[in-house]
mmCIF file of N, CA, C and O in Angstrom:
data_model
loop_
_atom_site.group_PDB
_atom_site.id
_atom_site.type_symbol
_atom_site.label_atom_id
_atom_site.label_comp_id
_atom_site.label_asym_id
_atom_site.label_seq_id
_atom_site.Cartn_x
_atom_site.Cartn_y
_atom_site.Cartn_z
ATOM 1 N N UNK D 146 70.571 13.611 -10.929
ATOM 2 C CA UNK D 146 71.062 12.494 -12.269
ATOM 3 C C UNK D 146 71.009 11.307 -11.709
ATOM 4 O O UNK D 146 71.483 10.821 -10.813
ATOM 5 N N UNK D 147 70.476 10.246 -12.557
ATOM 6 C CA UNK D 147 70.314 9.021 -12.093
ATOM 7 C C UNK D 147 71.772 8.349 -12.056
ATOM 8 O O UNK D 147 72.522 8.556 -12.749
ATOM 9 N N UNK D 148 71.554 7.259 -11.363
ATOM 10 C CA UNK D 148 72.797 6.389 -10.796
ATOM 11 C C UNK D 148 72.414 4.865 -11.056
ATOM 12 O O UNK D 148 71.503 4.490 -10.844
ATOM 13 N N UNK D 149 73.532 4.207 -11.582
ATOM 14 C CA UNK D 149 73.334 2.765 -11.816
ATOM 15 C C UNK D 149 73.118 2.285 -10.730
ATOM 16 O O UNK D 149 73.859 2.524 -9.596
ATOM 17 N N UNK D 150 72.300 1.041 -10.483
ATOM 18 C CA UNK D 150 71.876 0.398 -9.333
ATOM 19 C C UNK D 150 73.275 -0.277 -8.551
ATOM 20 O O UNK D 150 73.418 -0.361 -7.379
ATOM 21 N N UNK D 151 74.174 -0.659 -9.594
ATOM 22 C CA UNK D 151 75.229 -1.270 -8.997
ATOM 23 C C UNK D 151 76.418 -0.334 -7.983
ATOM 24 O O UNK D 151 77.293 -0.858 -7.728
ATOM 25 N N UNK D 152 76.168 0.822 -8.132
ATOM 26 C CA UNK D 152 76.985 1.776 -7.488
ATOM 27 C C UNK D 152 76.395 1.712 -5.899
ATOM 28 O O UNK D 152 77.241 2.281 -5.200
ATOM 29 N N UNK D 153 75.197 1.214 -5.605
ATOM 30 C CA UNK D 153 74.818 1.214 -4.243
ATOM 31 C C UNK D 153 75.169 -0.105 -3.491
ATOM 32 O O UNK D 153 74.963 -1.073 -4.033
ATOM 33 N N UNK D 154 75.608 -0.102 -2.500
ATOM 34 C CA UNK D 154 75.634 -1.446 -1.340
ATOM 35 C C UNK D 154 74.772 -2.053 -0.762
ATOM 36 O O UNK D 154 74.511 -3.391 -0.786
ATOM 37 N N UNK D 155 73.679 -1.170 -0.729
ATOM 38 C CA UNK D 155 72.511 -1.757 0.135
ATOM 39 C C UNK D 155 71.395 -1.093 -0.323
ATOM 40 O O UNK D 155 70.773 -0.018 -0.333
ATOM 41 N N UNK D 156 70.524 -2.073 -1.295
ATOM 42 C CA UNK D 156 69.054 -1.835 -1.795
ATOM 43 C C UNK D 156 68.086 -2.485 -0.790
ATOM 44 O O UNK D 156 68.340 -3.554 -0.795
ATOM 45 N N UNK D 157 67.265 -1.584 -0.346
ATOM 46 C CA UNK D 157 65.945 -2.319 0.383
ATOM 47 C C UNK D 157 64.973 -2.148 -0.307
ATOM 48 O O UNK D 157 64.611 -1.084 -1.028
ATOM 49 N N UNK D 158 63.979 -2.714 0.127
ATOM 50 C CA UNK D 158 62.489 -2.716 -0.580
ATOM 51 C C UNK D 158 61.893 -1.593 0.624
ATOM 52 O O UNK D 158 62.135 -1.284 1.465
ATOM 53 N N UNK D 159 60.940 -0.563 -0.341
ATOM 54 C CA UNK D 159 60.558 0.311 0.514
ATOM 55 C C UNK D 159 59.096 -0.082 1.050
ATOM 56 O O UNK D 159 58.054 -0.907 0.618
ATOM 57 N N UNK D 160 59.252 0.233 2.267
ATOM 58 C CA UNK D 160 58.276 -0.503 3.226
ATOM 59 C C UNK D 160 57.715 0.857 4.095
ATOM 60 O O UNK D 160 58.320 1.834 4.666
ATOM 61 N N UNK D 161 56.337 1.063 4.117
ATOM 62 C CA UNK D 161 55.704 1.965 4.958
ATOM 63 C C UNK D 161 55.112 1.124 6.164
ATOM 64 O O UNK D 161 54.212 0.028 6.141
ATOM 65 N N UNK D 162 55.306 1.529 7.307
ATOM 66 C CA UNK D 162 54.445 1.024 8.488
ATOM 67 C C UNK D 162 52.961 1.313 8.743
ATOM 68 O O UNK D 162 52.564 2.158 7.892
ATOM 69 N N UNK D 163 52.332 0.252 9.201
ATOM 70 C CA UNK D 163 50.811 0.878 9.634
ATOM 71 C C UNK D 163 50.592 1.871 10.250
ATOM 72 O O UNK D 163 51.348 2.184 11.334
ATOM 73 N N UNK D 164 49.574 2.780 10.173
ATOM 74 C CA UNK D 164 49.016 3.611 10.923
ATOM 75 C C UNK D 164 49.093 3.362 12.546
ATOM 76 O O UNK D 164 49.819 4.056 13.535
ATOM 77 N N UNK D 165 48.641 2.108 12.947
ATOM 78 C CA UNK D 165 48.822 1.731 14.405
ATOM 79 C C UNK D 165 50.288 1.168 15.021
ATOM 80 O O UNK D 165 50.281 1.340 16.224
ATOM 81 N N UNK D 166 51.068 1.356 14.138
ATOM 82 C CA UNK D 166 52.474 1.111 14.415
ATOM 83 C C UNK D 166 53.251 2.242 14.799
ATOM 84 O O UNK D 166 54.128 2.289 15.297
ATOM 85 N N UNK D 167 52.689 3.537 14.404
ATOM 86 C CA UNK D 167 52.995 4.809 14.290
ATOM 87 C C UNK D 167 52.534 5.878 15.349
ATOM 88 O O UNK D 167 53.313 6.494 15.914
ATOM 89 N N UNK D 168 51.184 5.751 15.252
ATOM 90 C CA UNK D 168 50.584 6.515 16.246
ATOM 91 C C UNK D 168 50.002 6.128 17.171
ATOM 92 O O UNK D 168 49.386 4.932 17.485
ATOM 93 N N UNK D 169 49.728 7.031 18.396
ATOM 94 C CA UNK D 169 49.127 6.465 19.654
ATOM 95 C C UNK D 169 47.562 6.595 19.319
ATOM 96 O O UNK D 169 47.034 7.820 18.895
ATOM 97 N N UNK D 170 46.802 5.583 19.674
ATOM 98 C CA UNK D 170 45.223 5.844 19.366
ATOM 99 C C UNK D 170 44.570 7.043 20.207
ATOM 100 O O UNK D 170 43.612 7.518 19.623
ATOM 101 N N UNK D 171 45.144 7.400 20.954
ATOM 102 C CA UNK D 171 44.406 8.450 21.952
ATOM 103 C C UNK D 171 44.880 9.831 21.720
ATOM 104 O O UNK D 171 44.686 11.003 22.294
ATOM 105 N N UNK D 172 45.846 9.944 20.559
ATOM 106 C CA UNK D 172 46.606 11.248 20.344
ATOM 107 C C UNK D 172 46.149 11.851 18.711
ATOM 108 O O UNK D 172 46.071 11.292 18.139
ATOM 109 N N UNK D 173 46.143 13.063 18.659
ATOM 110 C CA UNK D 173 46.125 13.670 17.395
ATOM 111 C C UNK D 173 47.474 14.326 16.962
ATOM 112 O O UNK D 173 48.075 14.952 17.905
ATOM 113 N N UNK D 174 47.844 14.474 15.662
ATOM 114 C CA UNK D 174 49.108 15.019 15.346
ATOM 115 C C UNK D 174 49.077 15.594 14.302
ATOM 116 O O UNK D 174 48.145 15.606 13.358
ATOM 117 N N UNK D 175 50.139 16.719 14.021
ATOM 118 C CA UNK D 175 50.216 17.505 12.852
ATOM 119 C C UNK D 175 50.839 16.612 11.750
ATOM 120 O O UNK D 175 51.381 15.697 12.098
ATOM 121 N N UNK D 176 51.041 16.998 10.715
ATOM 122 C CA UNK D 176 51.811 16.359 9.698
ATOM 123 C C UNK D 176 53.047 16.324 9.636
ATOM 124 O O UNK D 176 53.832 15.510 9.432
ATOM 125 N N UNK D 177 53.616 17.521 10.469
ATOM 126 C CA UNK D 177 54.966 17.703 10.797
ATOM 127 C C UNK D 177 55.296 16.563 11.771
ATOM 128 O O UNK D 177 56.696 16.052 11.557
ATOM 129 N N UNK D 178 54.642 16.424 12.795
ATOM 130 C CA UNK D 178 54.689 15.131 13.806
ATOM 131 C C UNK D 178 54.709 13.865 13.297
ATOM 132 O O UNK D 178 55.478 12.929 13.600
ATOM 133 N N UNK D 179 53.995 13.563 12.328
ATOM 134 C CA UNK D 179 53.774 12.335 11.775
ATOM 135 C C UNK D 179 55.049 12.184 10.948
ATOM 136 O O UNK D 179 55.644 10.910 11.052
ATOM 137 N N UNK D 180 55.292 13.172 10.088
ATOM 138 C CA UNK D 180 56.596 13.073 9.410
ATOM 139 C C UNK D 180 57.732 12.893 10.300
ATOM 140 O O UNK D 180 58.379 11.706 9.770
ATOM 141 N N UNK D 181 57.899 13.138 11.236
ATOM 142 C CA UNK D 181 59.114 12.652 12.228
ATOM 143 C C UNK D 181 58.725 11.312 12.854
ATOM 144 O O UNK D 181 59.911 10.523 12.853
ATOM 145 N N UNK D 182 57.610 11.121 13.202
ATOM 146 C CA UNK D 182 57.396 9.765 13.826
ATOM 147 C C UNK D 182 57.869 8.621 12.519
ATOM 148 O O UNK D 182 58.112 7.302 13.259
ATOM 149 N N UNK D 183 57.255 8.743 11.581
ATOM 150 C CA UNK D 183 57.679 7.909 10.220
ATOM 151 C C UNK D 183 59.251 7.595 10.152
ATOM 152 O O UNK D 183 59.552 6.372 9.864
ATOM 153 N N UNK D 184 59.776 8.687 10.651
ATOM 154 C CA UNK D 184 61.242 8.519 10.654
ATOM 155 C C UNK D 184 62.097 8.065 11.966
ATOM 156 O O UNK D 184 63.161 7.783 12.126
ATOM 157 N N UNK D 185 61.217 7.599 12.868
ATOM 158 C CA UNK D 185 61.826 6.988 14.190
ATOM 159 C C UNK D 185 62.018 8.228 15.025
ATOM 160 O O UNK D 185 62.758 7.952 16.075
ATOM 161 N N UNK D 186 61.712 9.629 14.697
ATOM 162 C CA UNK D 186 61.995 10.556 15.602
ATOM 163 C C UNK D 186 61.181 10.945 16.756
ATOM 164 O O UNK D 186 59.831 10.285 16.608
ATOM 165 N N UNK D 187 61.353 11.638 17.611
ATOM 166 C CA UNK D 187 60.147 12.242 18.591
ATOM 167 C C UNK D 187 59.262 13.144 17.993
ATOM 168 O O UNK D 187 59.677 13.960 17.178
ATOM 169 N N UNK D 188 58.061 13.198 18.386
ATOM 170 C CA UNK D 188 57.007 14.319 17.214
ATOM 171 C C UNK D 188 57.486 15.477 17.717
ATOM 172 O O UNK D 188 57.401 16.187 16.719
ATOM 173 N N UNK D 189 58.316 15.850 18.789
ATOM 174 C CA UNK D 189 58.778 17.235 19.009
ATOM 175 C C UNK D 189 59.980 17.583 18.592
ATOM 176 O O UNK D 189 60.530 18.735 18.747
ATOM 177 N N UNK D 190 60.675 16.871 17.948
ATOM 178 C CA UNK D 190 62.058 16.850 17.628
ATOM 179 C C UNK D 190 62.207 18.090 16.860
ATOM 180 O O UNK D 190 61.684 18.312 15.963
ATOM 181 N N UNK D 191 63.505 18.682 17.297
ATOM 182 C CA UNK D 191 63.740 20.357 16.274
ATOM 183 C C UNK D 191 64.458 19.641 15.027
ATOM 184 O O UNK D 191 65.311 18.993 15.117
ATOM 185 N N UNK D 192 63.838 20.413 13.839
ATOM 186 C CA UNK D 192 64.668 19.995 12.774
ATOM 187 C C UNK D 192 64.473 21.116 11.891
ATOM 188 O O UNK D 192 63.853 22.122 11.967
ATOM 189 N N UNK D 193 65.803 21.149 10.656
ATOM 190 C CA UNK D 193 65.849 22.273 10.015
ATOM 191 C C UNK D 193 64.567 22.343 8.849
ATOM 192 O O UNK D 193 64.109 21.276 8.700
ATOM 193 N N UNK D 194 64.446 23.285 8.225
ATOM 194 C CA UNK D 194 63.258 23.244 7.086
ATOM 195 C C UNK D 194 63.697 22.612 6.054
ATOM 196 O O UNK D 194 62.575 21.743 5.469
ATOM 197 N N UNK D 195 64.747 22.335 5.791
ATOM 198 C CA UNK D 195 65.182 21.341 4.563
ATOM 199 C C UNK D 195 64.595 19.844 5.009
ATOM 200 O O UNK D 195 64.206 19.274 4.218
ATOM 201 N N UNK D 196 65.188 19.526 6.124
ATOM 202 C CA UNK D 196 64.938 18.078 6.774
ATOM 203 C C UNK D 196 63.310 18.138 6.885
ATOM 204 O O UNK D 196 62.622 16.842 6.475
ATOM 205 N N UNK D 197 62.647 18.936 7.458
ATOM 206 C CA UNK D 197 61.300 18.858 7.521
ATOM 207 C C UNK D 197 60.398 18.664 6.176
ATOM 208 O O UNK D 197 59.614 17.858 6.023
ATOM 209 N N UNK D 198 60.974 19.456 5.136
ATOM 210 C CA UNK D 198 60.474 19.232 3.755
ATOM 211 C C UNK D 198 60.393 17.997 3.162
ATOM 212 O O UNK D 198 59.643 17.126 2.707
ATOM 213 N N UNK D 199 61.532 17.281 3.535
ATOM 214 C CA UNK D 199 61.716 15.918 2.818
ATOM 215 C C UNK D 199 60.777 14.891 3.642
ATOM 216 O O UNK D 199 60.435 14.254 3.085
ATOM 217 N N UNK D 200 60.689 14.998 4.839
ATOM 218 C CA UNK D 200 59.884 14.297 5.664
ATOM 219 C C UNK D 200 58.451 14.440 5.325
ATOM 220 O O UNK D 200 57.743 13.323 5.283
ATOM 221 N N UNK D 201 57.975 15.584 4.450
ATOM 222 C CA UNK D 201 56.728 15.828 4.291
ATOM 223 C C UNK D 201 56.567 14.889 2.838
ATOM 224 O O UNK D 201 55.576 14.499 2.683
ATOM 225 N N UNK D 202 57.601 14.708 2.293
ATOM 226 C CA UNK D 202 57.469 14.159 0.933
ATOM 227 C C UNK D 202 57.233 12.457 1.277
ATOM 228 O O UNK D 202 56.932 11.704 0.523
ATOM 229 N N UNK D 203 57.356 12.139 2.561
ATOM 230 C CA UNK D 203 57.292 10.822 2.981
ATOM 231 C C UNK D 203 55.785 10.871 3.828
ATOM 232 O O UNK D 203 55.266 9.829 3.532
ATOM 233 N N UNK D 204 55.481 11.723 4.567
ATOM 234 C CA UNK D 204 54.339 11.783 5.108
ATOM 235 C C UNK D 204 52.885 11.770 4.598
ATOM 236 O O UNK D 204 52.003 11.559 4.563
ATOM 237 N N UNK D 205 53.137 12.783 3.334
ATOM 238 C CA UNK D 205 51.792 13.078 2.602
ATOM 239 C C UNK D 205 51.421 11.603 1.827
ATOM 240 O O UNK D 205 50.410 11.151 2.033
ATOM 241 N N UNK D 206 52.364 11.035 1.137
ATOM 242 C CA UNK D 206 51.860 9.649 0.514
ATOM 243 C C UNK D 206 51.301 8.937 1.362
ATOM 244 O O UNK D 206 50.446 8.030 1.173
ATOM 245 N N UNK D 207 51.966 8.677 2.570
ATOM 246 C CA UNK D 207 51.714 7.830 3.574
ATOM 247 C C UNK D 207 50.008 8.045 4.047
ATOM 248 O O UNK D 207 49.303 7.242 4.345
ATOM 249 N N UNK D 208 50.066 9.292 4.454
ATOM 250 C CA UNK D 208 48.292 9.598 5.054
ATOM 251 C C UNK D 208 47.506 9.436 3.754
ATOM 252 O O UNK D 208 46.319 8.798 4.091
ATOM 253 N N UNK D 209 47.841 9.684 2.566
ATOM 254 C CA UNK D 209 46.766 9.255 1.466
ATOM 255 C C UNK D 209 46.644 7.777 1.397
ATOM 256 O O UNK D 209 45.500 7.263 1.235
ATOM 257 N N UNK D 210 47.515 7.199 1.505
ATOM 258 C CA UNK D 210 47.593 5.419 1.500
ATOM 259 C C UNK D 210 46.716 5.002 2.191
ATOM 260 O O UNK D 210 46.005 4.106 2.075
ATOM 261 N N UNK D 211 46.943 5.656 3.393
ATOM 262 C CA UNK D 211 46.313 4.911 4.872
ATOM 263 C C UNK D 211 44.952 5.981 5.187
ATOM 264 O O UNK D 211 44.312 5.827 6.287
ATOM 265 N N UNK D 212 44.336 6.773 4.282
ATOM 266 C CA UNK D 212 43.499 7.726 4.498
ATOM 267 C C UNK D 212 42.111 7.049 5.400
ATOM 268 O O UNK D 212 41.632 7.907 6.150
ATOM 269 N N UNK D 213 41.897 5.933 5.019
ATOM 270 C CA UNK D 213 40.759 5.403 5.695
ATOM 271 C C UNK D 213 40.753 5.100 7.275
ATOM 272 O O UNK D 213 39.915 4.861 7.688
ATOM 273 N N UNK D 214 42.087 5.371 7.386
ATOM 274 C CA UNK D 214 42.531 4.778 8.852
ATOM 275 C C UNK D 214 42.582 6.074 9.715
ATOM 276 O O UNK D 214 42.876 6.169 10.999
ATOM 277 N N UNK D 215 42.136 7.272 9.372
ATOM 278 C CA UNK D 215 42.364 8.705 9.972
ATOM 279 C C UNK D 215 41.343 9.311 10.353
ATOM 280 O O UNK D 215 40.239 9.306 9.586
ATOM 281 N N UNK D 216 41.305 9.983 11.042
ATOM 282 C CA UNK D 216 40.396 11.078 11.314
ATOM 283 C C UNK D 216 41.066 12.585 11.129
ATOM 284 O O UNK D 216 42.132 12.681 11.541
ATOM 285 N N UNK D 217 40.494 13.776 11.116
ATOM 286 C CA UNK D 217 40.785 14.982 10.833
ATOM 287 C C UNK D 217 40.258 16.173 11.702
ATOM 288 O O UNK D 217 38.855 16.052 11.816
ATOM 289 N N UNK D 218 41.045 16.899 12.171
ATOM 290 C CA UNK D 218 40.648 17.887 13.061
ATOM 291 C C UNK D 218 40.953 19.198 12.467
ATOM 292 O O UNK D 218 42.278 19.304 12.126
ATOM 293 N N UNK D 219 40.049 20.397 12.402
ATOM 294 C CA UNK D 219 40.603 21.479 11.809
ATOM 295 C C UNK D 219 41.748 22.062 13.080
ATOM 296 O O UNK D 219 41.824 21.679 14.082
ATOM 297 N N UNK D 220 42.528 22.966 12.220
ATOM 298 C CA UNK D 220 43.399 23.608 12.883
ATOM 299 C C UNK D 220 43.108 24.663 14.014
ATOM 300 O O UNK D 220 41.963 25.045 13.812
ATOM 301 N N UNK D 221 43.773 25.154 14.954
ATOM 302 C CA UNK D 221 43.134 25.897 15.992
ATOM 303 C C UNK D 221 43.457 27.226 15.381
ATOM 304 O O UNK D 221 42.518 28.242 15.981
ATOM 305 N N UNK D 222 44.143 27.906 14.162
ATOM 306 C CA UNK D 222 44.340 29.059 13.793
ATOM 307 C C UNK D 222 44.475 28.858 12.185
ATOM 308 O O UNK D 222 45.165 27.843 11.939
ATOM 309 N N UNK D 223 44.027 30.035 11.248
ATOM 310 C CA UNK D 223 44.387 29.704 10.166
ATOM 311 C C UNK D 223 45.760 29.365 9.657
ATOM 312 O O UNK D 223 45.846 28.852 8.725
ATOM 313 N N UNK D 224 46.789 30.075 10.469
ATOM 314 C CA UNK D 224 48.000 29.834 10.019
ATOM 315 C C UNK D 224 48.821 28.518 10.852
ATOM 316 O O UNK D 224 50.025 28.511 10.868
ATOM 317 N N UNK D 225 47.974 27.595 11.014
ATOM 318 C CA UNK D 225 48.592 26.438 11.856
ATOM 319 C C UNK D 225 47.940 25.214 11.294
ATOM 320 O O UNK D 225 46.930 25.312 10.480
ATOM 321 N N UNK D 226 48.610 23.959 11.284
ATOM 322 C CA UNK D 226 48.485 22.841 10.454
ATOM 323 C C UNK D 226 47.372 22.291 11.054
ATOM 324 O O UNK D 226 46.928 22.399 12.358
ATOM 325 N N UNK D 227 46.386 21.368 10.306
ATOM 326 C CA UNK D 227 45.432 20.683 11.189
ATOM 327 C C UNK D 227 46.148 19.283 11.633
ATOM 328 O O UNK D 227 47.404 19.065 11.935
ATOM 329 N N UNK D 228 45.264 18.672 12.258
ATOM 330 C CA UNK D 228 45.528 17.439 13.369
ATOM 331 C C UNK D 228 44.975 15.944 12.774
ATOM 332 O O UNK D 228 43.871 16.236 12.097
ATOM 333 N N UNK D 229 45.927 14.840 12.546
ATOM 334 C CA UNK D 229 45.365 13.585 12.084
ATOM 335 C C UNK D 229 45.453 12.783 13.257
ATOM 336 O O UNK D 229 46.392 12.626 14.226
ATOM 337 N N UNK D 230 44.566 11.837 13.483
ATOM 338 C CA UNK D 230 44.714 10.840 14.410
ATOM 339 C C UNK D 230 43.898 9.509 14.020
ATOM 340 O O UNK D 230 43.457 9.504 12.688
ATOM 341 N N UNK D 231 43.966 8.414 14.588
ATOM 342 C CA UNK D 231 43.626 7.024 13.861
ATOM 343 C C UNK D 231 42.321 7.134 14.337
ATOM 344 O O UNK D 231 41.557 7.437 15.234
ATOM 345 N N UNK D 232 41.268 6.610 13.285
ATOM 346 C CA UNK D 232 39.817 6.690 13.420
ATOM 347 C C UNK D 232 39.192 5.824 14.387
ATOM 348 O O UNK D 232 40.178 4.974 14.845
#
């Protein structure tokens, strides 16, 4: 349910970092690893499924917004995610 803005003490602008600020130029990452990195976590951090799903809500639009900055590699197997890296 929506809440009035005045109920919040700290309102900040929504800012997404540039891909070069998040990813290493020589590495390829899964969408899950990118989601973690966008939140300042280690790429290998262990997370519960619910948290992982929330991070995907951030990572997918970020990838789409910066699509021209990325290259894509097919997954190693059909049941694994693909990999993204800086172009």
